[in-house]
mmCIF file of C-alpha atoms and ligand atoms in Angstrom:
data_model
loop_
_atom_site.group_PDB
_atom_site.id
_atom_site.type_symbol
_atom_site.label_atom_id
_atom_site.label_comp_id
_atom_site.label_asym_id
_atom_site.label_seq_id
_atom_site.Cartn_x
_atom_site.Cartn_y
_atom_site.Cartn_z
ATOM 1 C CA MET A 149 -34.805 -4.401 -19.883
ATOM 2 C CA TYR A 150 -31.195 -4.877 -20.974
ATOM 3 C CA ARG A 151 -29.331 -8.081 -20.118
ATOM 4 C CA ILE A 152 -25.714 -8.174 -19.016
ATOM 5 C CA VAL A 153 -24.367 -10.976 -21.193
ATOM 6 C CA LYS A 154 -20.755 -10.772 -20.048
ATOM 7 C CA LYS A 155 -18.961 -9.418 -17.004
ATOM 8 C CA GLU A 156 -15.202 -9.247 -16.587
ATOM 9 C CA LEU A 157 -13.188 -7.751 -13.758
ATOM 10 C CA LEU A 158 -10.343 -5.975 -15.572
ATOM 11 C CA ALA A 159 -8.693 -4.678 -12.390
ATOM 12 C CA PRO A 160 -9.839 -4.106 -8.813
ATOM 13 C CA THR A 161 -13.087 -2.045 -9.046
ATOM 14 C CA LEU A 162 -12.740 -1.810 -12.844
ATOM 15 C CA ASN A 163 -15.493 -3.752 -14.596
ATOM 16 C CA LEU A 164 -16.318 -4.618 -18.175
ATOM 17 C CA PHE A 165 -19.955 -5.260 -19.048
ATOM 18 C CA GLU A 166 -21.240 -6.480 -22.393
ATOM 19 C CA ILE A 167 -24.888 -5.495 -22.576
ATOM 20 C CA GLU A 168 -27.548 -6.776 -24.962
ATOM 21 C CA ALA A 169 -28.890 -3.641 -26.675
ATOM 22 C CA PRO A 170 -29.311 -4.361 -30.420
ATOM 23 C CA LEU A 171 -30.837 -0.996 -31.340
ATOM 24 C CA VAL A 172 -27.988 0.901 -29.668
ATOM 25 C CA ALA A 173 -25.371 -1.422 -31.212
ATOM 26 C CA ARG A 174 -26.844 -0.902 -34.678
ATOM 27 C CA LYS A 175 -26.092 2.851 -34.600
ATOM 28 C CA ALA A 176 -23.153 3.170 -32.189
ATOM 29 C CA LEU A 177 -20.041 4.987 -33.397
ATOM 30 C CA ALA A 178 -16.696 5.744 -31.792
ATOM 31 C CA GLY A 179 -16.872 8.606 -29.306
ATOM 32 C CA GLN A 180 -20.505 8.166 -28.292
ATOM 33 C CA PHE A 181 -21.954 7.185 -24.940
ATOM 34 C CA VAL A 182 -25.024 5.727 -23.257
ATOM 35 C CA ILE A 183 -26.995 6.743 -20.187
ATOM 36 C CA LEU A 184 -28.226 3.861 -18.052
ATOM 37 C CA ARG A 185 -30.351 3.292 -15.003
ATOM 38 C CA ILE A 186 -30.037 0.151 -12.940
ATOM 39 C CA ASN A 187 -33.666 0.248 -11.738
ATOM 40 C CA GLY A 188 -36.694 2.514 -11.515
ATOM 41 C CA GLU A 189 -35.336 4.429 -8.512
ATOM 42 C CA GLY A 190 -31.822 4.555 -9.932
ATOM 43 C CA GLU A 191 -29.667 7.529 -10.866
ATOM 44 C CA ARG A 192 -28.921 8.054 -14.558
ATOM 45 C CA ILE A 193 -25.208 7.611 -15.288
ATOM 46 C CA PRO A 194 -23.344 8.153 -18.552
ATOM 47 C CA LEU A 195 -20.801 5.569 -19.764
ATOM 48 C CA THR A 196 -18.797 5.644 -22.963
ATOM 49 C CA ILE A 197 -19.346 3.007 -25.623
ATOM 50 C CA ALA A 198 -16.002 1.230 -25.403
ATOM 51 C CA ASP A 199 -16.890 -1.288 -28.106
ATOM 52 C CA PHE A 200 -19.894 -2.550 -30.032
ATOM 53 C CA ASP A 201 -20.870 -5.689 -31.885
ATOM 54 C CA ARG A 202 -23.518 -4.878 -34.476
ATOM 55 C CA ALA A 203 -24.080 -8.520 -35.484
ATOM 56 C CA GLY A 204 -24.276 -9.749 -31.893
ATOM 57 C CA GLY A 205 -26.334 -6.722 -30.798
ATOM 58 C CA THR A 206 -24.149 -5.858 -27.805
ATOM 59 C CA ILE A 207 -22.436 -2.800 -26.351
ATOM 60 C CA THR A 208 -19.312 -2.967 -24.198
ATOM 61 C CA CYS A 209 -18.837 -0.509 -21.339
ATOM 62 C CA VAL A 210 -15.894 -0.327 -18.960
ATOM 63 C CA PHE A 211 -16.493 1.468 -15.694
ATOM 64 C CA GLN A 212 -14.669 2.330 -12.526
ATOM 65 C CA GLU A 213 -16.525 1.987 -9.224
ATOM 66 C CA VAL A 214 -16.246 5.510 -7.840
ATOM 67 C CA GLY A 215 -19.537 6.164 -6.062
ATOM 68 C CA LYS A 216 -22.918 4.752 -5.132
ATOM 69 C CA THR A 217 -24.295 3.959 -8.574
ATOM 70 C CA THR A 218 -21.125 2.522 -10.087
ATOM 71 C CA LYS A 219 -20.654 0.329 -6.974
ATOM 72 C CA GLU A 220 -24.255 -0.870 -7.284
ATOM 73 C CA LEU A 221 -23.611 -1.566 -10.965
ATOM 74 C CA GLY A 222 -20.413 -3.457 -10.145
ATOM 75 C CA ALA A 223 -22.406 -5.703 -7.818
ATOM 76 C CA LEU A 224 -24.484 -6.974 -10.776
ATOM 77 C CA GLY A 225 -23.465 -10.076 -12.664
ATOM 78 C CA GLU A 226 -24.001 -11.927 -15.933
ATOM 79 C CA GLY A 227 -27.696 -12.566 -16.537
ATOM 80 C CA ASP A 228 -28.817 -9.524 -14.509
ATOM 81 C CA PHE A 229 -30.810 -6.772 -16.200
ATOM 82 C CA LEU A 230 -30.577 -2.972 -16.419
ATOM 83 C CA GLN A 231 -33.831 -1.007 -16.439
ATOM 84 C CA ASP A 232 -32.775 1.619 -19.023
ATOM 85 C CA PHE A 233 -29.955 1.865 -21.537
ATOM 86 C CA VAL A 234 -30.319 4.911 -23.783
ATOM 87 C CA GLY A 235 -28.033 5.664 -26.687
ATOM 88 C CA PRO A 236 -26.018 6.191 -28.681
ATOM 89 C CA LEU A 237 -25.786 9.744 -27.305
ATOM 90 C CA GLY A 238 -23.430 12.607 -28.133
ATOM 91 C CA LEU A 239 -21.630 13.394 -31.346
ATOM 92 C CA PRO A 240 -19.408 10.662 -32.767
ATOM 93 C CA SER A 241 -15.673 11.258 -33.122
ATOM 94 C CA HIS A 242 -14.690 13.095 -36.288
ATOM 95 C CA VAL A 243 -12.777 10.482 -38.280
ATOM 96 C CA GLU A 244 -10.765 11.235 -41.424
ATOM 97 C CA ASN A 245 -7.333 10.476 -42.819
ATOM 98 C CA TYR A 246 -5.099 13.021 -41.086
ATOM 99 C CA GLY A 247 -1.949 11.041 -41.900
ATOM 100 C CA SER A 248 -0.362 10.467 -38.538
ATOM 101 C CA VAL A 249 -2.195 10.687 -35.183
ATOM 102 C CA ILE A 250 -1.478 9.936 -31.538
ATOM 103 C CA CYS A 251 -4.167 8.417 -29.270
ATOM 104 C CA VAL A 252 -3.556 8.665 -25.535
ATOM 105 C CA GLY A 253 -5.559 6.718 -22.931
ATOM 106 C CA GLY A 254 -4.962 7.158 -19.218
ATOM 107 C CA GLY A 255 -6.507 4.845 -16.597
ATOM 108 C CA VAL A 256 -10.100 3.996 -17.481
ATOM 109 C CA GLY A 257 -9.676 6.343 -20.497
ATOM 110 C CA VAL A 258 -8.035 3.444 -22.360
ATOM 111 C CA ALA A 259 -11.536 2.024 -22.971
ATOM 112 C CA PRO A 260 -13.080 5.071 -24.698
ATOM 113 C CA VAL A 261 -9.927 5.797 -26.700
ATOM 114 C CA PHE A 262 -9.885 2.242 -28.142
ATOM 115 C CA PRO A 263 -12.767 2.578 -30.675
ATOM 116 C CA ILE A 264 -11.456 5.993 -31.743
ATOM 117 C CA ALA A 265 -7.952 4.618 -32.395
ATOM 118 C CA ARG A 266 -9.480 1.718 -34.324
ATOM 119 C CA ALA A 267 -11.655 4.025 -36.451
ATOM 120 C CA LEU A 268 -8.704 6.342 -37.181
ATOM 121 C CA LYS A 269 -6.552 3.391 -38.236
ATOM 122 C CA GLU A 270 -9.358 2.031 -40.434
ATOM 123 C CA ALA A 271 -9.498 5.484 -42.074
ATOM 124 C CA GLY A 272 -5.864 5.041 -43.140
ATOM 125 C CA ASN A 273 -4.016 6.915 -40.397
ATOM 126 C CA GLU A 274 -0.765 5.847 -38.821
ATOM 127 C CA VAL A 275 -1.919 5.603 -35.182
ATOM 128 C CA VAL A 276 0.588 5.784 -32.350
ATOM 129 C CA GLY A 277 -1.193 4.583 -29.198
ATOM 130 C CA ILE A 278 -0.029 5.569 -25.733
ATOM 131 C CA ILE A 279 -1.599 3.971 -22.678
ATOM 132 C CA GLY A 280 -0.791 4.335 -19.020
ATOM 133 C CA ALA A 281 -1.997 3.452 -15.560
ATOM 134 C CA ARG A 282 -0.930 4.150 -12.007
ATOM 135 C CA THR A 283 0.371 0.603 -11.614
ATOM 136 C CA LYS A 284 0.554 -2.704 -13.529
ATOM 137 C CA GLU A 285 -2.606 -4.261 -12.090
ATOM 138 C CA LEU A 286 -4.693 -1.279 -13.259
ATOM 139 C CA LEU A 287 -3.530 -1.520 -16.861
ATOM 140 C CA PHE A 288 -5.958 -3.247 -19.233
ATOM 141 C CA TRP A 289 -6.650 -3.807 -22.950
ATOM 142 C CA GLU A 290 -2.983 -3.645 -23.932
ATOM 143 C CA GLU A 291 -3.420 -6.258 -26.682
ATOM 144 C CA LYS A 292 -6.746 -4.805 -27.833
ATOM 145 C CA MET A 293 -5.143 -1.369 -28.139
ATOM 146 C CA ARG A 294 -2.127 -2.863 -29.923
ATOM 147 C CA SER A 295 -4.494 -4.313 -32.533
ATOM 148 C CA ALA A 296 -6.143 -0.899 -33.008
ATOM 149 C CA CYS A 297 -2.879 1.025 -33.406
ATOM 150 C CA SER A 298 0.077 0.958 -35.779
ATOM 151 C CA GLU A 299 2.342 1.104 -32.737
ATOM 152 C CA LEU A 300 1.642 1.018 -28.990
ATOM 153 C CA ARG A 301 3.672 2.563 -26.164
ATOM 154 C CA VAL A 302 2.957 1.659 -22.541
ATOM 155 C CA THR A 303 3.848 3.226 -19.213
ATOM 156 C CA THR A 304 3.017 2.959 -15.513
ATOM 157 C CA ASP A 305 3.342 5.818 -13.019
ATOM 158 C CA ASP A 306 5.242 3.594 -10.564
ATOM 159 C CA GLY A 307 7.341 1.704 -13.128
ATOM 160 C CA SER A 308 5.811 -1.677 -12.200
ATOM 161 C CA TYR A 309 5.317 -2.504 -15.902
ATOM 162 C CA VAL A 310 7.294 -1.631 -19.071
ATOM 163 C CA ARG A 311 8.610 1.746 -17.914
ATOM 164 C CA LYS A 312 8.148 4.384 -15.236
ATOM 165 C CA GLY A 313 6.514 7.645 -16.178
ATOM 166 C CA PHE A 314 3.350 9.452 -17.148
ATOM 167 C CA VAL A 315 1.631 9.260 -20.521
ATOM 168 C CA THR A 316 2.782 12.839 -21.087
ATOM 169 C CA ASP A 317 6.435 11.663 -20.966
ATOM 170 C CA LEU A 318 5.733 9.180 -23.767
ATOM 171 C CA LEU A 319 3.670 11.742 -25.620
ATOM 172 C CA ARG A 320 6.522 14.257 -25.662
ATOM 173 C CA GLU A 321 8.865 11.573 -27.046
ATOM 174 C CA ALA A 322 6.344 10.542 -29.708
ATOM 175 C CA ILE A 323 5.758 14.147 -30.826
ATOM 176 C CA GLU A 324 9.514 14.761 -31.015
ATOM 177 C CA GLU A 325 9.989 11.553 -33.073
ATOM 178 C CA LYS A 326 6.965 11.882 -35.355
ATOM 179 C CA LYS A 327 7.265 15.419 -36.619
ATOM 180 C CA ASN A 328 4.384 14.909 -39.048
ATOM 181 C CA THR A 329 1.713 14.193 -36.388
ATOM 182 C CA SER A 330 -1.490 16.097 -37.205
ATOM 183 C CA LEU A 331 -3.786 15.229 -34.301
ATOM 184 C CA CYS A 332 -3.733 14.002 -30.727
ATOM 185 C CA VAL A 333 -6.755 12.393 -29.046
ATOM 186 C CA ALA A 334 -6.487 12.163 -25.252
ATOM 187 C CA ILE A 335 -8.960 10.576 -22.845
ATOM 188 C CA GLY A 336 -8.506 10.025 -19.137
ATOM 189 C CA PRO A 337 -8.813 11.784 -15.800
ATOM 190 C CA LEU A 338 -9.284 15.557 -15.981
ATOM 191 C CA PRO A 339 -5.750 16.397 -14.713
ATOM 192 C CA MET A 340 -4.272 14.065 -17.349
ATOM 193 C CA MET A 341 -6.220 15.631 -20.228
ATOM 194 C CA ARG A 342 -5.260 19.059 -18.957
ATOM 195 C CA ALA A 343 -1.559 18.083 -18.781
ATOM 196 C CA VAL A 344 -1.728 16.605 -22.296
ATOM 197 C CA CYS A 345 -3.261 19.834 -23.606
ATOM 198 C CA SER A 346 -0.622 22.071 -22.057
ATOM 199 C CA LEU A 347 2.071 19.848 -23.611
ATOM 200 C CA THR A 348 0.539 19.700 -27.097
ATOM 201 C CA ARG A 349 -0.083 23.448 -26.995
ATOM 202 C CA GLU A 350 3.720 23.899 -26.855
ATOM 203 C CA TYR A 351 3.945 22.026 -30.165
ATOM 204 C CA GLY A 352 0.827 23.538 -31.729
ATOM 205 C CA LEU A 353 -0.608 20.010 -32.048
ATOM 206 C CA LYS A 354 -4.415 19.991 -32.264
ATOM 207 C CA THR A 355 -5.810 17.904 -29.402
ATOM 208 C CA ILE A 356 -9.239 16.395 -28.892
ATOM 209 C CA VAL A 357 -10.395 15.496 -25.384
ATOM 210 C CA SER A 358 -13.584 13.755 -24.228
ATOM 211 C CA LEU A 359 -15.205 15.602 -21.327
ATOM 212 C CA ASN A 360 -16.984 13.743 -18.552
ATOM 213 C CA SER A 361 -18.833 16.622 -16.968
ATOM 214 C CA ILE A 362 -21.715 15.661 -14.680
ATOM 215 C CA MET A 363 -24.795 14.777 -16.741
ATOM 216 C CA VAL A 364 -28.444 14.306 -15.949
ATOM 217 C CA ASP A 365 -30.742 14.196 -18.997
ATOM 218 C CA GLY A 366 -28.108 13.812 -21.737
ATOM 219 C CA THR A 367 -30.293 15.672 -24.223
ATOM 220 C CA GLY A 368 -29.157 19.290 -23.844
ATOM 221 C CA MET A 369 -32.078 20.399 -21.698
ATOM 222 C CA CYS A 370 -30.949 20.462 -18.048
ATOM 223 C CA GLY A 371 -27.681 22.376 -18.471
ATOM 224 C CA CYS A 372 -25.872 20.223 -15.916
ATOM 225 C CA CYS A 373 -23.038 19.240 -18.264
ATOM 226 C CA ARG A 374 -22.269 22.869 -19.148
ATOM 227 C CA VAL A 375 -18.643 23.543 -20.099
ATOM 228 C CA THR A 376 -16.891 26.590 -21.501
ATOM 229 C CA VAL A 377 -15.030 26.007 -24.748
ATOM 230 C CA GLY A 378 -13.339 28.910 -26.522
ATOM 231 C CA GLY A 379 -15.293 31.332 -24.318
ATOM 232 C CA GLU A 380 -18.638 29.830 -25.388
ATOM 233 C CA THR A 381 -21.046 27.749 -23.329
ATOM 234 C CA LYS A 382 -21.371 24.205 -24.644
ATOM 235 C CA PHE A 383 -23.310 21.205 -23.403
ATOM 236 C CA ALA A 384 -21.041 18.165 -23.325
ATOM 237 C CA CYS A 385 -23.960 15.779 -23.928
ATOM 238 C CA VAL A 386 -25.077 17.215 -27.261
ATOM 239 C CA ASP A 387 -22.220 19.470 -28.437
ATOM 240 C CA GLY A 388 -19.607 16.900 -27.320
ATOM 241 C CA PRO A 389 -18.411 14.971 -25.439
ATOM 242 C CA GLU A 390 -15.334 15.649 -27.607
ATOM 243 C CA PHE A 391 -13.916 19.159 -27.840
ATOM 244 C CA ASP A 392 -10.761 20.965 -28.871
ATOM 245 C CA GLY A 393 -8.740 20.573 -25.662
ATOM 246 C CA HIS A 394 -6.820 23.809 -26.209
ATOM 247 C CA LEU A 395 -10.073 25.748 -25.898
ATOM 248 C CA VAL A 396 -11.547 23.986 -22.839
ATOM 249 C CA ASP A 397 -11.776 25.858 -19.536
ATOM 250 C CA PHE A 398 -10.416 22.998 -17.405
ATOM 251 C CA GLU A 399 -10.384 25.106 -14.238
ATOM 252 C CA GLU A 400 -14.136 25.655 -14.426
ATOM 253 C CA MET A 401 -14.662 21.964 -15.227
ATOM 254 C CA ALA A 402 -12.670 20.909 -12.159
ATOM 255 C CA ARG A 403 -14.731 23.273 -9.970
ATOM 256 C CA ARG A 404 -18.038 21.986 -11.353
ATOM 257 C CA ALA A 405 -16.995 18.310 -11.005
ATOM 258 C CA VAL A 406 -16.992 18.561 -7.202
ATOM 259 C CA ILE A 407 -20.231 20.516 -6.772
ATOM 260 C CA TYR A 408 -22.118 17.481 -5.427
ATOM 261 C CA LYS A 409 -19.234 15.937 -3.476
ATOM 262 C CA PRO A 410 -20.975 16.100 -0.027
ATOM 263 C CA GLN A 411 -24.110 14.413 -1.459
ATOM 264 C CA GLU A 412 -22.001 11.813 -3.311
ATOM 265 C CA GLN A 413 -20.063 10.993 -0.149
ATOM 266 C CA LEU A 414 -23.280 10.631 1.839
ATOM 267 C CA ALA A 415 -24.861 8.390 -0.829
ATOM 268 C CA VAL A 416 -21.873 6.055 -0.956
ATOM 269 C CA ALA A 417 -21.561 5.938 2.851
ATOM 270 C CA ARG A 418 -25.231 4.924 3.101
ATOM 271 C CA TYR A 419 -24.768 2.335 0.362
ATOM 272 C CA VAL A 420 -21.706 0.821 2.035
ATOM 273 C CA GLU A 421 -23.506 0.767 5.399
ATOM 274 C CA ASN A 422 -26.522 -1.030 3.936
ATOM 275 C CA HIS A 423 -24.672 -3.428 1.679
ATOM 276 C CA GLY A 424 -21.390 -4.034 3.519
ATOM 277 C CA HIS A 425 -19.593 -3.434 0.246
ATOM 278 C CA ASN A 426 -16.189 -5.033 0.568
ATOM 279 C CA CYS A 427 -13.620 -3.563 -1.735
ATOM 280 C CA SER A 428 -10.172 -2.091 -1.943
ATOM 281 C CA CYS A 429 -11.203 1.264 -3.399
ATOM 282 C CA SER A 430 -11.406 4.614 -1.658
ATOM 283 C CA CYS A 431 -15.019 4.215 -0.462
ATOM 284 C CA GLY A 432 -13.981 2.884 2.926
ATOM 285 C CA GLY A 433 -16.042 -0.282 2.500
ATOM 286 C CA GLY A 434 -13.061 -2.616 2.703
ATOM 287 C CA ARG A 435 -11.512 -0.998 5.746
HETATM 288 C C1 LIG B 668 -19.964 11.231 -21.496
HETATM 289 C C2 LIG B 668 -19.441 10.509 -20.281
HETATM 290 C C3 LIG B 668 -18.871 9.268 -20.436
HETATM 291 C C4 LIG B 668 -18.382 8.567 -19.317
HETATM 292 N N1 LIG B 668 -17.823 7.349 -19.527
HETATM 293 C C5 LIG B 668 -17.346 6.660 -18.484
HETATM 294 C C6 LIG B 668 -16.779 5.374 -18.697
HETATM 295 O O1 LIG B 668 -16.720 4.841 -19.822
HETATM 296 N N2 LIG B 668 -16.305 4.719 -17.616
HETATM 297 C C7 LIG B 668 -16.367 5.253 -16.348
HETATM 298 O O2 LIG B 668 -15.894 4.608 -15.416
HETATM 299 N N3 LIG B 668 -16.913 6.465 -16.132
HETATM 300 C C8 LIG B 668 -17.412 7.174 -17.160
HETATM 301 N N4 LIG B 668 -17.990 8.404 -16.944
HETATM 302 C C9 LIG B 668 -18.115 8.893 -15.557
HETATM 303 C C10 LIG B 668 -19.289 8.188 -14.870
HETATM 304 O O3 LIG B 668 -20.496 8.588 -15.469
HETATM 305 C C11 LIG B 668 -19.305 8.549 -13.362
HETATM 306 O O4 LIG B 668 -18.171 7.923 -12.793
HETATM 307 C C12 LIG B 668 -20.557 8.051 -12.681
HETATM 308 O O5 LIG B 668 -21.669 8.792 -13.090
HETATM 309 C C13 LIG B 668 -20.374 8.194 -11.173
HETATM 310 O O6 LIG B 668 -21.568 7.818 -10.502
HETATM 311 P P1 LIG B 668 -21.524 7.288 -9.022
HETATM 312 O O7 LIG B 668 -22.873 7.408 -8.408
HETATM 313 O O8 LIG B 668 -20.902 5.943 -8.949
HETATM 314 O O9 LIG B 668 -20.502 8.251 -8.297
HETATM 315 P P2 LIG B 668 -20.783 9.670 -7.665
HETATM 316 O O10 LIG B 668 -20.677 9.512 -6.203
HETATM 317 O O11 LIG B 668 -22.029 10.272 -8.211
HETATM 318 O O12 LIG B 668 -19.570 10.507 -8.210
HETATM 319 C C14 LIG B 668 -18.249 10.120 -8.073
HETATM 320 C C15 LIG B 668 -17.443 10.926 -9.076
HETATM 321 O O13 LIG B 668 -17.994 10.840 -10.415
HETATM 322 C C16 LIG B 668 -18.369 12.141 -10.929
HETATM 323 N N5 LIG B 668 -19.754 12.068 -11.479
HETATM 324 C C17 LIG B 668 -20.874 11.915 -10.758
HETATM 325 N N6 LIG B 668 -21.987 11.868 -11.543
HETATM 326 C C18 LIG B 668 -21.537 12.029 -12.803
HETATM 327 C C19 LIG B 668 -22.194 12.065 -14.066
HETATM 328 N N7 LIG B 668 -23.522 11.928 -14.191
HETATM 329 N N8 LIG B 668 -21.427 12.257 -15.144
HETATM 330 C C20 LIG B 668 -20.101 12.372 -15.028
HETATM 331 N N9 LIG B 668 -19.419 12.316 -13.870
HETATM 332 C C21 LIG B 668 -20.118 12.151 -12.768
HETATM 333 C C22 LIG B 668 -18.349 13.067 -9.736
HETATM 334 O O14 LIG B 668 -17.908 14.367 -10.066
HETATM 335 C C23 LIG B 668 -17.395 12.418 -8.768
HETATM 336 O O15 LIG B 668 -16.089 12.837 -9.011
HETATM 337 C C24 LIG B 668 -18.470 9.135 -18.024
HETATM 338 C C25 LIG B 668 -19.052 10.393 -17.869
HETATM 339 C C26 LIG B 668 -19.515 11.076 -18.985
HETATM 340 C C27 LIG B 668 -20.137 12.421 -18.824
HETATM 341 S S1 LIG B 669 -26.818 16.513 -19.366
HETATM 342 FE FE1 LIG B 669 -28.407 17.946 -19.337
HETATM 343 S S2 LIG B 669 -27.797 19.398 -20.800
HETATM 344 FE FE2 LIG B 669 -26.265 17.879 -20.917
#
């Protein structure tokens, strides 16, 4: 059993958990993820390792409540236990001194991009960080990201904080300014990563994205997380989750992401009915 030692609400329906898992913390590297189960009957869900404390033996995960399992997880508190917490899974980020890199985090993607930006800076890179959210109250880890980057640029879609615009607007400016940029790392919602890739393709700037295809076993056996990269079939859980964004078939990914939508909607409706979940997200529980 794995104890939740810290819980923080970063924004409405956006939770941070610090989980006691010394064996995972000992080996965790930027870019990897865990698969957890709340209880014996629970669904397995993958979450990125947003931070780790080897000495303290803890892993930090940041998750958005989007469906039944993440809502159930969000209802847990400090001192509660998770049944299973398997990891670190997936290939770690490739970290070397490229010179100058840009790390883009959109929405909840700020959490997974943080350890990558930190590792790239520690490797000697100049790291320009770009973070964005729909609105001010959804923006988190600004100071943490600032500490991991040489320079941080911030935007909100609605202009409620710093400036109005999408991360791609800031990315274009940064690429134009920093002509020597060798790599872009972008993590966030699928449409954001896709938009980043079409922009960086214009500039011939190599771009790494982290794919959150639906996963079940996380060991390369079930095929659920299948993605097409450069015309080849890859399993995001063992071949990724990071891939060259210019080679990813985003259209196929978007189609596969909604395969279980009817079942997901039913599961969350049942959960809300049984638990009277009261929230401001799109589940309908707060209405
Ligand atoms: C490698 C990886 C790392 C991830 N890291 C994070 C993270 O750090 N923070 C975070 O908030 N989310 C992360 N996700 C997504 C997270 O796993 C899903 O939001 C979660 O599984 C949804 O479960 P649910 O029952 O609450 O919602 P559901 O009702 O099952 O689904 C709601 C939405 O989540 C997607 N989804 C459902 N199951 C999965 C699954 N097993 N894997 C991926 N997507 C799924 C669905 O397509 C749907 O759009 C990650 C996914 C992957 C593959
Ligand atoms: S999750 Fe089963 S093969 Fe990747």
